[in-house]
Amino acid sequence: MLGYIFFTFWRLFQIVTLIPTLGMLAYFVSLNQKANRLTPASILTLFIVSTLAAVWAIVTLFRRKSTQRSTLYVAFVDLCFVGGFIAGVYELRAISSANCSSVTDSGPTYLSIGTNGVSGSSGISASIKKDCAMQKASFAFGIMNCIFFFITFMILLFMHRTRDDDPVQYRTEVTRKRRSHDSRRGHSRSGGGGSTHRRSSRDSRRYYV
């Protein structure tokens, strides 16, 4: 139970960081489509990985019983997403050294006092490049999700190990599997007996005729 609480906590962190990443990268994909240009691989790789990871995080968060039954499978997929985010961040690595803001000095700073009060003007102006800043934020979120998905991978391994160490839960799962197997065998036998009975009654009718 404690493991699933930690798992839920980090899954929520993943969803919260993946949603803005999807929004920013979708903006670039839409911008390139409108201009009839191919989306650069640096943006497209991280966009595809983020989309799949967001869907996977939401599904595994709300399907609690399936996640707890298949901890090894979920852990393996999380580890695959770690590799996917590493590839996306590597493709977008050029943006890490870009300067997305600039400060210019357009003139002297002065302050004047008049009858209507104090007025002044600053000669320093700052500007931020929107596209550069959005790519840099996506790059940072990609690095964060590399760490987040690796953490959930380790938590899922811990959940799998503690589940195997719990004898009560292990016996419950074995009993459930045996019951489902016996019920299937029972249905197959009843179906086979009915067909044999129909065949024998049909043969007896032919004999008397």
Coordinates of C-alpha atoms in Angstrom, one line a residue:
M1 CA 0.0 0.0 0.0
L2 CA 2.8 2.4 0.9
G3 CA 4.5 1.7 -2.4
Y4 CA 1.4 2.6 -4.4
I5 CA 1.0 5.9 -2.5
F6 CA 4.6 6.8 -3.6
F7 CA 3.8 5.6 -7.1
T8 CA 0.7 7.8 -7.3
F9 CA 2.6 10.8 -6.0
W10 CA 5.3 10.6 -8.7
R11 CA 2.7 9.7 -11.4
L12 CA 0.9 13.0 -10.6
F13 CA 4.2 14.8 -10.9
Q14 CA 4.8 13.2 -14.3
I15 CA 1.3 14.2 -15.6
V16 CA 1.7 17.8 -14.3
T17 CA 5.0 18.2 -16.1
L18 CA 3.9 16.4 -19.3
I19 CA 0.8 18.4 -20.0
P20 CA 2.6 21.8 -20.5
T21 CA 5.4 20.0 -22.5
L22 CA 2.7 18.6 -24.8
G23 CA 1.1 22.1 -25.2
M24 CA 4.4 23.8 -26.0
L25 CA 5.6 21.2 -28.5
A26 CA 2.2 20.9 -30.1
Y27 CA 2.5 24.7 -30.8
F28 CA 5.7 24.1 -32.8
V29 CA 4.2 21.1 -34.7
S30 CA 1.1 23.1 -35.6
L31 CA 3.3 26.1 -36.7
N32 CA 5.4 23.9 -39.0
Q33 CA 2.3 22.3 -40.5
K34 CA 0.7 25.6 -41.3
A35 CA 3.9 26.7 -43.0
N36 CA 4.0 23.4 -45.0
R37 CA 7.3 22.4 -43.4
L38 CA 8.5 19.2 -41.8
T39 CA 8.7 19.4 -38.0
P40 CA 12.4 19.1 -36.9
A41 CA 13.4 15.8 -35.4
S42 CA 14.5 17.6 -32.3
I43 CA 10.9 18.7 -31.5
L44 CA 9.1 15.7 -33.0
T45 CA 11.0 13.1 -31.0
L46 CA 10.2 14.7 -27.6
F47 CA 6.6 15.4 -28.7
I48 CA 5.9 11.8 -29.6
V49 CA 7.5 10.5 -26.4
S50 CA 5.7 13.0 -24.2
T51 CA 2.3 12.2 -25.8
L52 CA 2.7 8.4 -25.3
A53 CA 4.1 8.9 -21.8
A54 CA 1.2 11.2 -20.8
V55 CA -1.4 8.6 -22.0
W56 CA 0.5 5.8 -20.2
A57 CA 0.8 7.7 -17.0
I58 CA -2.9 8.5 -16.9
V59 CA -4.0 4.9 -17.7
T60 CA -1.7 3.3 -15.1
L61 CA -2.7 5.8 -12.5
F62 CA -6.5 5.2 -12.8
R63 CA -6.3 1.4 -13.4
R64 CA -5.0 0.7 -10.0
K65 CA -5.7 -3.1 -9.8
S66 CA -4.2 -3.8 -13.2
T67 CA -1.1 -1.8 -12.3
Q68 CA -0.7 -3.7 -9.1
R69 CA -1.1 -7.1 -10.8
S70 CA 1.3 -6.3 -13.6
T71 CA 4.1 -4.3 -11.8
L72 CA 6.9 -5.9 -13.7
Y73 CA 5.3 -5.0 -17.1
V74 CA 4.5 -1.5 -16.0
A75 CA 8.1 -1.1 -14.7
F76 CA 9.5 -2.3 -18.0
V77 CA 7.4 0.3 -20.0
D78 CA 8.5 3.0 -17.6
L79 CA 12.1 2.1 -18.2
C80 CA 11.5 2.3 -22.0
F81 CA 10.1 5.8 -21.5
V82 CA 13.3 6.7 -19.6
G83 CA 15.2 5.8 -22.7
G84 CA 12.7 7.7 -24.9
F85 CA 13.1 10.9 -22.9
I86 CA 16.9 10.6 -23.0
A87 CA 16.6 10.4 -26.8
G88 CA 14.3 13.4 -27.0
V89 CA 16.5 15.5 -24.7
Y90 CA 19.6 14.5 -26.7
E91 CA 17.9 15.6 -29.9
L92 CA 17.0 18.9 -28.3
R93 CA 20.3 19.5 -26.6
A94 CA 21.3 22.4 -28.9
I95 CA 18.7 24.7 -27.1
S96 CA 20.5 24.3 -23.8
S97 CA 23.3 26.7 -24.8
A98 CA 20.9 29.2 -26.5
N99 CA 20.4 32.7 -25.0
C100 CA 16.6 33.2 -25.0
S101 CA 16.7 36.7 -23.4
S102 CA 18.5 39.9 -24.2
V103 CA 19.0 43.2 -22.3
T104 CA 19.8 46.4 -24.3
D105 CA 20.7 49.8 -23.1
S106 CA 18.8 52.2 -25.4
G107 CA 19.8 55.5 -23.6
P108 CA 20.5 57.2 -20.4
T109 CA 18.2 56.9 -17.4
Y110 CA 16.7 60.2 -16.1
L111 CA 14.4 61.3 -13.4
S112 CA 12.4 64.6 -13.5
I113 CA 10.4 66.3 -10.8
G114 CA 7.6 68.5 -11.9
T115 CA 4.3 70.0 -10.7
N116 CA 2.4 66.8 -11.5
G117 CA 4.8 64.6 -9.6
V118 CA 7.8 62.5 -10.4
S119 CA 8.4 61.0 -13.8
G120 CA 11.3 59.0 -15.1
S121 CA 12.6 56.9 -18.0
S122 CA 14.9 53.9 -18.0
G123 CA 17.2 53.3 -20.9
I124 CA 17.4 49.5 -20.2
S125 CA 15.0 47.2 -22.1
A126 CA 14.7 43.5 -21.9
S127 CA 13.2 41.1 -24.5
I128 CA 12.5 37.3 -24.3
K129 CA 12.4 35.1 -27.4
K130 CA 9.2 33.2 -27.1
D131 CA 10.1 30.2 -29.3
C132 CA 13.5 29.8 -27.6
A133 CA 12.0 30.0 -24.1
M134 CA 9.4 27.3 -24.9
Q135 CA 11.9 24.9 -26.3
K136 CA 14.2 25.4 -23.4
A137 CA 11.3 24.7 -21.0
S138 CA 10.4 21.6 -22.9
F139 CA 14.0 20.5 -22.7
A140 CA 14.0 21.0 -18.9
F141 CA 10.7 19.1 -18.5
G142 CA 12.2 16.3 -20.6
I143 CA 15.1 16.0 -18.2
M144 CA 12.7 16.0 -15.2
N145 CA 10.6 13.2 -16.7
C146 CA 13.7 11.1 -17.3
I147 CA 14.2 11.2 -13.5
F148 CA 10.5 10.8 -12.6
F149 CA 10.0 7.7 -14.8
F150 CA 13.2 6.1 -13.4
I151 CA 11.9 6.8 -9.9
T152 CA 8.5 5.1 -10.7
F153 CA 10.5 2.2 -12.3
M154 CA 12.3 1.6 -9.0
I155 CA 9.0 2.0 -7.0
L156 CA 7.3 -0.7 -9.2
L157 CA 10.2 -3.1 -8.6
F158 CA 9.9 -2.5 -4.9
M159 CA 6.1 -3.2 -5.1
H160 CA 6.7 -6.4 -7.0
R161 CA 9.3 -7.6 -4.5
T162 CA 7.1 -6.8 -1.5
R163 CA 4.1 -8.5 -3.2
D164 CA 6.1 -11.7 -3.6
D165 CA 7.3 -11.6 0.0
D166 CA 3.7 -11.4 1.3
P167 CA 2.5 -15.0 1.7
V168 CA -1.1 -14.1 2.3
Q169 CA -1.4 -12.1 -1.0
Y170 CA 0.5 -14.9 -2.8
R171 CA -1.8 -17.6 -1.6
T172 CA -4.8 -15.5 -2.5
E173 CA -3.6 -15.0 -6.1
V174 CA -2.8 -18.7 -6.4
T175 CA -6.3 -19.7 -5.1
R176 CA -7.9 -17.2 -7.5
K177 CA -6.0 -18.7 -10.5
R178 CA -6.8 -22.3 -9.5
R179 CA -10.5 -21.4 -9.2
S180 CA -10.6 -19.8 -12.6
H181 CA -8.8 -22.8 -14.1
D182 CA -11.2 -25.3 -12.5
S183 CA -14.2 -23.3 -13.6
R184 CA -12.9 -23.4 -17.2
R185 CA -12.3 -27.1 -17.0
G186 CA -15.8 -27.6 -15.6
H187 CA -17.4 -25.7 -18.4
S188 CA -15.5 -27.6 -21.0
R189 CA -16.5 -31.0 -19.5
S190 CA -20.2 -30.0 -19.3
G191 CA -20.1 -28.9 -22.9
G192 CA -18.5 -32.2 -23.9
G193 CA -21.0 -34.3 -21.9
G194 CA -23.9 -32.6 -23.5
S195 CA -22.6 -33.3 -27.0
T196 CA -22.0 -37.0 -26.2
H197 CA -25.5 -37.3 -24.8
R198 CA -27.0 -35.8 -27.9
R199 CA -25.0 -38.1 -30.1
S200 CA -26.1 -41.2 -28.2
S201 CA -29.7 -40.3 -28.3
R202 CA -29.5 -39.6 -32.0
D203 CA -27.9 -43.1 -32.6
S204 CA -30.6 -44.8 -30.5
R205 CA -33.3 -43.2 -32.6
R206 CA -31.7 -44.4 -35.8
Y207 CA -31.6 -48.0 -34.4
Y208 CA -35.3 -48.2 -33.5
V209 CA -36.3 -46.8 -36.9

